[in-house]
Coordinates of C-alpha atoms in Angstrom, one line a residue:
Chain A
X507 CA -11.1 20.9 19.7
X508 CA -14.1 20.9 17.4
X509 CA -12.4 23.7 15.4
X510 CA -9.3 21.6 15.0
X511 CA -11.3 18.5 14.0
X512 CA -13.0 20.5 11.2
X513 CA -10.1 22.9 10.4
X514 CA -10.6 22.6 6.7
X515 CA -14.4 23.0 6.9
X516 CA -13.9 26.3 8.8
X517 CA -11.2 27.4 6.4
X518 CA -13.6 26.7 3.5
X519 CA -16.4 28.6 5.1
X520 CA -14.1 31.6 5.9
X521 CA -12.7 31.9 2.4
X522 CA -16.1 31.5 0.7
X523 CA -17.5 34.0 3.1
X524 CA -14.8 36.5 2.2
X525 CA -15.2 35.9 -1.5
X526 CA -19.0 36.2 -1.5
X527 CA -18.5 39.9 -0.7
X528 CA -17.5 40.7 -4.2
X529 CA -18.2 37.7 -6.4
X530 CA -21.6 36.2 -7.6
X531 CA -22.5 32.8 -6.2
X532 CA -21.3 30.9 -9.3
X533 CA -18.0 32.8 -9.0
X534 CA -17.6 31.7 -5.4
X535 CA -18.2 28.1 -6.4
X536 CA -15.7 28.3 -9.2
X537 CA -13.1 30.1 -7.0
X538 CA -13.5 27.4 -4.3
X539 CA -13.0 24.7 -6.9
X540 CA -9.8 26.3 -8.2
X541 CA -8.5 26.8 -4.6
X542 CA -9.2 23.2 -3.8
X543 CA -7.5 21.9 -6.9
X544 CA -4.4 24.1 -6.3
X545 CA -4.3 23.0 -2.6
X546 CA -4.6 19.3 -3.7
X547 CA -1.8 19.6 -6.3
X548 CA 0.5 21.4 -3.8
X549 CA -0.2 18.7 -1.2
X550 CA 0.5 15.9 -3.7
X551 CA 3.8 17.4 -5.0
X552 CA 5.1 18.0 -1.5
X553 CA 3.9 14.6 -0.4
X554 CA 5.7 12.8 -3.3
X555 CA 8.9 14.8 -2.6
X556 CA 9.0 13.7 1.0
X557 CA 7.8 10.2 0.2
X558 CA 11.0 9.7 -1.7
X559 CA 12.9 11.0 1.3
X560 CA 11.0 8.8 3.7
X561 CA 11.5 5.7 1.5
X562 CA 15.2 6.3 1.2
X563 CA 15.5 6.8 4.9
X564 CA 13.4 3.7 5.7
X565 CA 15.3 1.5 3.2
X566 CA 18.6 2.8 4.5
X567 CA 17.6 1.8 8.1
X568 CA 16.5 -1.7 6.9
X569 CA 19.9 -2.0 5.1
X570 CA 21.7 -0.6 8.2
X571 CA 22.8 2.6 6.3
X572 CA 22.2 6.2 7.0
X573 CA 20.4 7.3 3.9
X574 CA 20.5 10.9 2.6
X575 CA 22.1 13.1 5.2
X576 CA 24.1 15.8 3.4
X577 CA 21.6 18.4 2.1
X578 CA 20.4 20.2 5.1
X579 CA 19.9 18.8 8.6
X580 CA 19.2 15.0 8.4
X581 CA 19.2 15.4 4.6
X582 CA 15.8 17.1 4.8
X583 CA 16.6 19.3 1.7
X584 CA 17.5 16.3 -0.4
X585 CA 14.1 16.1 -2.3
X586 CA 14.4 19.8 -3.2
X587 CA 17.8 19.3 -4.7
X588 CA 16.5 16.3 -6.6
X589 CA 13.6 18.2 -8.1
X590 CA 15.9 21.1 -9.1
X591 CA 18.3 18.7 -10.7
X592 CA 15.6 16.9 -12.7
X593 CA 14.2 20.3 -14.0
X594 CA 17.5 21.6 -15.3
X595 CA 18.6 18.3 -16.9
X596 CA 18.8 18.0 -20.6
X597 CA 15.8 16.2 -22.3
X598 CA 17.4 13.6 -24.5
X599 CA 15.2 12.3 -27.3
X600 CA 16.4 9.0 -28.5
X601 CA 17.1 8.7 -32.2
X602 CA 14.7 5.9 -32.8
X603 CA 11.9 7.4 -30.7
X604 CA 8.3 7.8 -32.0
X605 CA 8.3 11.5 -30.9
X606 CA 4.6 12.2 -30.4
X607 CA 4.1 9.0 -28.5
X608 CA 7.3 9.6 -26.6
X609 CA 6.1 13.0 -25.3
X610 CA 2.5 12.1 -24.8
X611 CA 3.3 9.1 -22.5
X612 CA 4.3 11.2 -19.4
X613 CA 1.1 13.3 -19.8
X614 CA -1.1 10.2 -20.1
X615 CA 0.8 8.8 -17.1
X616 CA 0.4 11.8 -14.7
X617 CA -3.1 13.0 -15.5
X618 CA -4.9 9.8 -14.5
X619 CA -2.7 9.4 -11.5
X620 CA -3.8 12.8 -10.2
X621 CA -7.5 12.3 -11.0
X622 CA -8.4 10.0 -8.0
X623 CA -7.7 12.9 -5.6
X624 CA -10.8 14.6 -6.9
X625 CA -12.9 12.0 -5.1
X626 CA -10.8 10.6 -2.2
X627 CA -12.3 11.6 1.2
X628 CA -9.6 12.9 3.7
X629 CA -12.2 13.6 6.4
X630 CA -15.9 14.2 7.0
X631 CA -15.8 17.7 5.4
X632 CA -12.7 17.1 3.3
X633 CA -14.2 15.3 0.4
X634 CA -13.4 17.3 -2.8
X635 CA -16.2 15.6 -4.7
X636 CA -18.5 13.0 -3.2
X637 CA -19.5 11.2 -6.4
X638 CA -21.7 8.2 -6.1
X639 CA -19.5 5.8 -8.1
X640 CA -16.1 6.6 -6.5
X641 CA -15.1 3.0 -5.8
X642 CA -15.3 2.3 -9.5
X643 CA -14.0 5.7 -10.6
X644 CA -10.6 5.3 -8.8
X645 CA -9.5 1.9 -10.4
X646 CA -11.0 2.9 -13.7
X647 CA -9.0 6.1 -13.9
X648 CA -5.8 4.8 -12.5
X649 CA -5.9 1.9 -15.0
X650 CA -5.4 4.5 -17.8
X651 CA -1.8 4.7 -16.7
X652 CA -1.4 1.1 -18.1
X653 CA -1.8 2.7 -21.5
X654 CA 0.9 5.3 -20.7
X655 CA 3.4 2.5 -19.8
X656 CA 2.9 0.8 -23.1
X657 CA 3.1 4.2 -24.9
X658 CA 6.4 4.9 -23.1
X659 CA 7.7 1.5 -24.0
X660 CA 6.7 1.7 -27.6
X661 CA 7.6 5.4 -28.1
X662 CA 11.2 5.1 -26.7
X663 CA 12.4 2.9 -29.6
X664 CA 14.3 0.6 -27.3
X665 CA 13.6 -3.1 -27.1
X666 CA 14.0 -3.2 -23.3
X667 CA 11.6 -0.3 -22.9
X668 CA 9.1 -2.1 -25.1
X669 CA 9.4 -5.4 -23.1
X670 CA 9.1 -3.5 -19.8
X671 CA 5.9 -1.7 -21.1
X672 CA 4.4 -5.0 -22.2
X673 CA 5.2 -6.7 -18.9
X674 CA 3.6 -3.7 -17.1
X675 CA 0.5 -4.1 -19.1
X676 CA 0.2 -7.9 -18.5
X677 CA 0.9 -7.3 -14.8
X678 CA -1.5 -4.5 -14.3
X679 CA -4.4 -6.1 -16.1
X680 CA -3.9 -9.4 -14.3
X681 CA -3.9 -7.8 -10.8
X682 CA -6.8 -5.5 -11.4
X683 CA -9.3 -8.3 -11.5
X684 CA -8.7 -9.8 -8.0
X685 CA -8.4 -6.2 -6.8
X686 CA -11.9 -5.3 -8.2
X687 CA -13.3 -8.5 -6.8
X688 CA -11.9 -7.7 -3.3
X689 CA -13.3 -4.2 -3.5
X690 CA -16.6 -5.8 -4.6
X691 CA -16.9 -7.6 -1.2
X692 CA -16.6 -4.2 0.6
X693 CA -19.3 -2.7 -1.6
X694 CA -21.4 -5.7 -0.8
X695 CA -21.5 -5.2 2.9
X696 CA -21.6 -1.4 2.9
X697 CA -24.3 -1.2 0.2
X698 CA -22.8 1.8 -1.6
X699 CA -20.3 2.7 -4.2
X700 CA -19.6 6.1 -2.6
X701 CA -16.3 6.2 -0.6
X702 CA -17.9 8.5 2.0
X703 CA -20.7 6.0 2.6
X704 CA -18.2 3.2 2.9
X705 CA -16.2 5.0 5.5
X706 CA -19.4 5.9 7.4
X707 CA -20.3 2.2 7.4
X708 CA -17.1 1.4 9.3
X709 CA -18.0 3.6 12.3
X710 CA -18.3 0.5 14.6
X711 CA -15.4 -1.6 13.3
X712 CA -13.1 -1.4 10.2
X713 CA -13.7 -3.9 7.4
X714 CA -10.2 -5.3 7.9
X715 CA -11.6 -7.3 10.8
X716 CA -14.7 -8.6 8.9
X717 CA -12.8 -9.3 5.6
X718 CA -9.2 -10.2 6.5
X719 CA -8.8 -12.3 3.3
X720 CA -10.1 -9.4 1.2
X721 CA -7.6 -7.1 2.7
X722 CA -4.7 -9.3 2.0
X723 CA -5.8 -9.9 -1.6
X724 CA -6.3 -6.2 -2.0
X725 CA -2.9 -5.3 -0.4
X726 CA -1.0 -7.7 -2.7
X727 CA -2.8 -6.5 -5.8
X728 CA -2.3 -2.9 -4.9
X729 CA 1.5 -3.4 -4.5
X730 CA 1.5 -5.1 -7.9
X731 CA -0.7 -2.4 -9.5
X732 CA 1.8 0.3 -8.7
X733 CA 4.7 -1.9 -9.9
X734 CA 6.4 -1.9 -6.6
X735 CA 8.9 -4.4 -5.4
X736 CA 8.6 -7.5 -5.1
X737 CA 6.4 -7.1 -8.2
X738 CA 8.6 -4.6 -10.0
X739 CA 9.1 -6.9 -13.0
X740 CA 8.4 -4.1 -15.6
X741 CA 11.5 -2.2 -14.4
X742 CA 13.7 -5.1 -13.4
X743 CA 17.1 -3.6 -13.7
X744 CA 18.9 -6.9 -13.9
X745 CA 16.9 -7.9 -17.0
X746 CA 15.5 -4.8 -18.7
X747 CA 17.9 -1.9 -18.0
X748 CA 15.3 0.3 -16.4
X749 CA 12.1 -0.9 -18.2
X750 CA 9.7 1.5 -19.8
X751 CA 11.4 4.7 -18.5
X752 CA 15.0 3.7 -19.7
X753 CA 15.1 6.4 -22.4
X754 CA 13.5 9.2 -20.3
X755 CA 15.7 11.9 -18.7
X756 CA 15.0 15.1 -16.8
X757 CA 11.4 16.1 -16.5
X758 CA 10.1 13.2 -18.5
X759 CA 11.6 10.8 -16.0
X760 CA 10.4 13.0 -13.2
X761 CA 6.8 12.6 -14.4
X762 CA 7.0 8.8 -14.3
X763 CA 8.5 9.0 -10.9
X764 CA 5.8 11.4 -9.7
X765 CA 3.0 9.2 -11.1
X766 CA 4.5 6.1 -9.5
X767 CA 4.6 7.7 -6.0
X768 CA 1.2 9.3 -6.4
X769 CA -0.1 5.9 -7.4
X770 CA 1.4 4.4 -4.2
X771 CA -0.3 7.1 -2.1
X772 CA -3.6 6.5 -4.0
X773 CA -3.7 2.7 -3.4
X774 CA -2.7 3.2 0.2
X775 CA -5.5 5.7 0.6
X776 CA -7.9 3.3 -1.0
X777 CA -6.9 0.5 1.3
X778 CA -7.2 2.8 4.3
X779 CA -10.6 3.9 3.2
X780 CA -12.0 0.5 2.3
X781 CA -10.5 -1.6 5.0
X782 CA -9.0 0.5 7.8
X783 CA -12.0 2.7 8.5
X784 CA -10.8 5.8 6.7
X785 CA -10.9 8.8 9.0
X786 CA -12.4 7.0 12.0
X787 CA -10.3 7.0 15.2
X788 CA -10.3 8.4 18.7
X789 CA -9.0 11.7 20.0
X790 CA -7.0 13.0 17.0
X791 CA -8.7 15.0 14.2
X792 CA -10.1 12.7 11.4
X793 CA -7.7 13.8 8.7
X794 CA -4.7 13.0 11.0
X795 CA -6.1 9.5 11.5
X796 CA -6.5 9.1 7.8
X797 CA -2.9 10.1 7.1
X798 CA -1.6 7.8 9.9
X799 CA -3.4 4.9 8.3
X800 CA -2.1 5.8 4.8
X801 CA 1.5 6.1 6.0
X802 CA 1.2 2.8 7.9
X803 CA 0.4 1.1 4.6
X804 CA 3.1 3.0 2.8
X805 CA 5.6 1.9 5.4
X806 CA 4.5 -1.7 4.8
X807 CA 5.3 -1.2 1.1
X808 CA 8.7 0.2 1.9
X809 CA 9.3 -2.8 4.3
X810 CA 8.3 -5.2 1.5
X811 CA 10.7 -3.6 -0.9
X812 CA 13.5 -3.8 1.7
X813 CA 12.9 -7.4 2.5
X814 CA 11.6 -9.4 -0.5
X815 CA 13.5 -10.5 -3.6
X816 CA 11.8 -9.8 -7.0
X817 CA 9.5 -12.5 -8.2
X818 CA 9.9 -14.2 -11.6
X819 CA 7.6 -13.2 -14.4
X820 CA 5.8 -16.6 -14.5
X821 CA 5.5 -16.6 -10.7
X822 CA 4.0 -13.2 -11.0
X823 CA 1.3 -14.2 -13.5
X824 CA 0.6 -17.5 -11.7
X825 CA 0.0 -15.7 -8.4
X826 CA -2.6 -13.5 -9.9
X827 CA -4.5 -16.0 -12.1
X828 CA -4.1 -19.2 -10.2
X829 CA -4.2 -18.0 -6.6
X830 CA -5.6 -14.6 -6.1
X831 CA -8.4 -14.7 -8.7
X832 CA -10.0 -18.0 -7.3
X833 CA -9.4 -16.8 -3.8
X834 CA -11.1 -13.4 -4.4
X835 CA -14.1 -15.2 -5.9
X836 CA -14.3 -17.4 -2.8
X837 CA -14.0 -14.3 -0.8
X838 CA -17.0 -12.7 -2.5
X839 CA -19.1 -15.8 -2.1
X840 CA -18.2 -16.2 1.6
X841 CA -18.8 -12.5 2.4
X842 CA -22.1 -12.6 0.7
X843 CA -23.1 -15.8 2.5
X844 CA -22.1 -14.4 5.9
X845 CA -24.0 -11.2 5.2
X846 CA -27.2 -13.2 4.4
X847 CA -26.9 -15.4 7.5
X848 CA -27.6 -12.2 9.4
X849 CA -25.8 -13.2 12.6
X850 CA -25.7 -10.2 15.0
X851 CA -22.1 -10.8 16.1
X852 CA -20.4 -7.8 14.4
X853 CA -17.2 -8.8 12.6
X854 CA -16.7 -12.2 14.3
X855 CA -18.4 -14.5 11.6
X856 CA -16.5 -12.7 8.8
X857 CA -13.2 -12.9 10.7
X858 CA -13.6 -16.6 11.4
X859 CA -14.7 -17.4 7.8
X860 CA -11.8 -15.4 6.4
X861 CA -9.3 -17.2 8.6
X862 CA -10.7 -20.6 7.7
X863 CA -10.5 -19.9 4.0
X864 CA -6.9 -18.6 4.4
X865 CA -5.9 -21.7 6.3
X866 CA -7.4 -24.0 3.7
X867 CA -5.7 -22.1 0.9
X868 CA -2.4 -22.2 2.6
X869 CA -2.7 -26.0 3.1
X870 CA -3.6 -26.5 -0.6
X871 CA -0.7 -24.4 -1.7
X872 CA 1.7 -26.2 0.6
X873 CA 0.7 -29.7 -0.7
X874 CA 1.0 -28.5 -4.3
X875 CA 4.4 -27.2 -3.6
X876 CA 5.5 -30.4 -1.9
X877 CA 4.2 -32.4 -4.8
X878 CA 6.1 -30.3 -7.3
X879 CA 9.3 -30.5 -5.2
X880 CA 8.9 -34.3 -5.0
X881 CA 8.4 -34.5 -8.8
X882 CA 11.5 -32.3 -9.3
X883 CA 13.6 -34.5 -7.0
X884 CA 12.7 -37.8 -8.8
X885 CA 15.2 -38.9 -11.5
X886 CA 14.2 -37.8 -15.0
X887 CA 13.5 -41.3 -16.3
X888 CA 10.8 -41.8 -13.6
X889 CA 8.9 -38.6 -14.5
X890 CA 5.9 -39.4 -16.7
X891 CA 5.2 -37.0 -19.5
X892 CA 2.2 -34.9 -18.6
Chain B
X1079 CA -24.3 16.6 -7.2
X1080 CA -23.8 18.2 -10.6
X1081 CA -21.2 20.5 -9.0
X1082 CA -19.3 17.4 -7.9
X1083 CA -19.0 16.1 -11.4
X1084 CA -18.1 19.6 -12.7
X1085 CA -15.3 19.6 -10.1
X1086 CA -14.0 16.2 -11.4
X1087 CA -14.1 17.6 -14.9
X1088 CA -12.2 20.7 -13.9
X1089 CA -9.7 18.7 -12.0
X1090 CA -9.2 16.5 -15.1
X1091 CA -8.4 19.6 -17.2
X1092 CA -5.8 20.8 -14.6
X1093 CA -4.4 17.3 -14.3
X1094 CA -3.7 17.3 -18.0
X1095 CA -2.2 20.8 -18.0
X1096 CA 0.1 20.0 -15.1
X1097 CA 2.4 17.5 -16.8
X1098 CA 2.3 19.5 -20.0
X1099 CA 3.5 22.6 -18.2
X1100 CA 6.1 20.6 -16.4
X1101 CA 7.5 19.2 -19.7
X1102 CA 7.5 22.7 -21.2
X1103 CA 9.4 24.1 -18.2
X1104 CA 11.8 21.2 -18.4
X1105 CA 12.4 21.8 -22.1
X1106 CA 13.1 25.5 -21.5
X1107 CA 15.2 25.1 -18.4
X1108 CA 17.5 22.4 -19.6
X1109 CA 20.3 22.5 -22.1
X1110 CA 19.9 21.0 -25.5
X1111 CA 23.1 19.6 -27.0
X1112 CA 22.2 16.3 -28.7
X1113 CA 25.1 14.1 -30.0
X1114 CA 24.7 10.7 -31.8
X1115 CA 26.1 9.0 -28.8
X1116 CA 23.6 10.5 -26.4
X1117 CA 20.7 9.8 -28.8
X1118 CA 21.7 6.1 -29.2
X1119 CA 19.6 3.4 -27.5
X1120 CA 20.7 2.9 -24.0
X1121 CA 21.4 -0.8 -23.2
X1122 CA 23.8 -0.4 -20.2
X1123 CA 26.6 0.7 -22.4
X1124 CA 26.7 -2.2 -24.9
X1125 CA 26.3 -1.5 -28.6
X1126 CA 22.7 -2.2 -29.5
X1127 CA 22.0 -5.3 -31.6
X1128 CA 19.0 -5.7 -34.0
X1129 CA 15.7 -3.9 -34.3
X1130 CA 14.2 -2.0 -31.4
X1131 CA 10.6 -3.0 -32.2
X1132 CA 11.0 -6.7 -31.7
X1133 CA 8.6 -9.6 -32.1
X1134 CA 6.6 -10.3 -29.0
X1135 CA 5.2 -13.5 -27.6
X1136 CA 1.6 -14.2 -28.2
X1137 CA 1.1 -14.9 -24.5
X1138 CA 0.5 -11.2 -23.8
X1139 CA -2.5 -11.3 -26.2
X1140 CA -4.1 -14.3 -24.5
X1141 CA -3.8 -12.6 -21.1
X1142 CA -5.4 -9.4 -22.6
X1143 CA -8.3 -11.5 -23.9
X1144 CA -8.8 -13.2 -20.5
X1145 CA -8.6 -9.9 -18.8
X1146 CA -11.3 -8.4 -21.0
X1147 CA -13.7 -11.3 -20.1
X1148 CA -13.1 -11.3 -16.4
X1149 CA -13.0 -7.5 -16.0
X1150 CA -16.3 -6.9 -17.7
X1151 CA -17.9 -9.7 -15.7
X1152 CA -16.5 -8.2 -12.5
X1153 CA -17.9 -4.8 -13.3
X1154 CA -21.3 -6.4 -14.0
X1155 CA -21.3 -7.7 -10.4
X1156 CA -21.0 -4.1 -8.9
X1157 CA -24.6 -3.1 -9.2
X1158 CA -25.6 -6.5 -7.6
X1159 CA -23.2 -5.8 -4.7
X1160 CA -24.4 -2.3 -4.2
X1161 CA -28.0 -3.5 -4.0
X1162 CA -27.3 -6.7 -2.1
X1163 CA -28.7 -5.5 1.2
X1164 CA -32.2 -5.1 -0.3
X1165 CA -32.1 -8.4 -2.2
X1166 CA -33.3 -11.7 -1.0
X1167 CA -31.5 -15.0 -0.7
X1168 CA -32.2 -15.7 -4.4
X1169 CA -29.7 -12.9 -5.3
X1170 CA -27.0 -14.8 -3.5
X1171 CA -27.8 -18.0 -5.5
X1172 CA -27.9 -16.1 -8.7
X1173 CA -24.5 -14.5 -8.0
X1174 CA -23.0 -17.8 -7.1
X1175 CA -24.2 -19.3 -10.4
X1176 CA -22.7 -16.3 -12.2
X1177 CA -19.4 -16.7 -10.4
X1178 CA -19.6 -20.4 -11.1
X1179 CA -19.8 -19.7 -14.9
X1180 CA -16.7 -17.5 -14.4
X1181 CA -14.9 -20.3 -12.6
X1182 CA -15.7 -22.7 -15.4
X1183 CA -14.2 -20.2 -17.8
X1184 CA -11.1 -19.9 -15.6
X1185 CA -10.8 -23.7 -15.3
X1186 CA -11.1 -24.0 -19.1
X1187 CA -8.3 -21.5 -19.6
X1188 CA -6.2 -23.2 -16.9
X1189 CA -6.5 -26.8 -18.3
X1190 CA -6.0 -25.5 -21.8
X1191 CA -2.6 -24.2 -20.7
X1192 CA -3.4 -20.6 -21.4
X1193 CA -2.3 -19.6 -17.9
X1194 CA 1.1 -21.3 -18.4
X1195 CA 3.9 -18.7 -19.0
X1196 CA 5.9 -20.2 -21.8

């Protein structure tokens, strides 16, 4: 069992032991780095291929359909067929495109989407690079994709692409602030910016229990950050054709798709690490526990997509600036206060405080909505000009 | 520790090369027969009207400014949060004052109507 728990650690030792026979020490280090990178890239590409399959199957079940079932048993070869199709498709460059920007955008999209995997811890000895600022590194790097969305929108020379790109920028910057404030509360109680330290701090209980409000804020923001339904305003088909990637075909389109699904996996992994206790769990090996938690959050995202209608653009901005931002500030203050009180009751004070804040927020939002509905129901001549 | 940052750097180089390689492979593997109809702007089959680089609402710019202020302030709070365990009660008071200033800024933008999507 210990060998299974630390499978990748043993694999690492075995390979580096074999290599040190004929390579100098720096050569072994470099070779191990290259092997890790290749393994990570392979893992990501296969994961994305089968995430599309899983999503289509889950959505099909929600809609009472069968989903892909033609290519191979249970449609299991469908992602392979999709990839092949995308590779051999013609790359159509639109006549009005700004060609350098048009081709740079997929690169600027995919490279930052891949980078977080250099620091994400999959298990105790499965941390590619344990850098001390990883909590900031991941949002900082992934926010570069915002630039790529604007570049794609601008470079395509299509007004709907441009509008989609701008909406994506407005949305991503708006939701990154409550997200960072929610992560801040986790940093506050764990006392470290290293993802490994944060997971180790959750050995007794996951932070989900101590900061339920923070988790909900972070979950909503993460779904919005990766432009997923119900926050898929930047690619709203009914308004914007297909948004920023309207004019991309073949591999260019595939790159945007790849980055989107990698982004989904990244935010789910961040939520699992920061709130669900990362690799901690009984019986099963740590990396299995980590993947179970990540896929749990991914399935919640599929579920959201299968259930909720798309929000309107003004609702989207209001939710971020008028609800999530004040709430995340309150969350930081409450978590800091509970931490300073120093009650030795584990997660209970945090849980109670979080639930109280949520109940108050829900009551305030409900009265505001009632007031607005009442104002809308009154005849126009009774409504005073504000 | 230095090794870790070297790894991140190397990963960054590979992460840039990966999409470039994919685009090159795609360009080599696919056919290339452009026609005017194919290269036209795609607007669900309708003939495109007007310019493609249209005028934009100024609202986006205001959100960008707001974002800049709040994002920088949030990042300033991170060192405070990381050291919070070693700080006294005064650190909590200080941070609440800091957050209070942020809240005043948000309230100003809110009452000023900058958060209203027009």
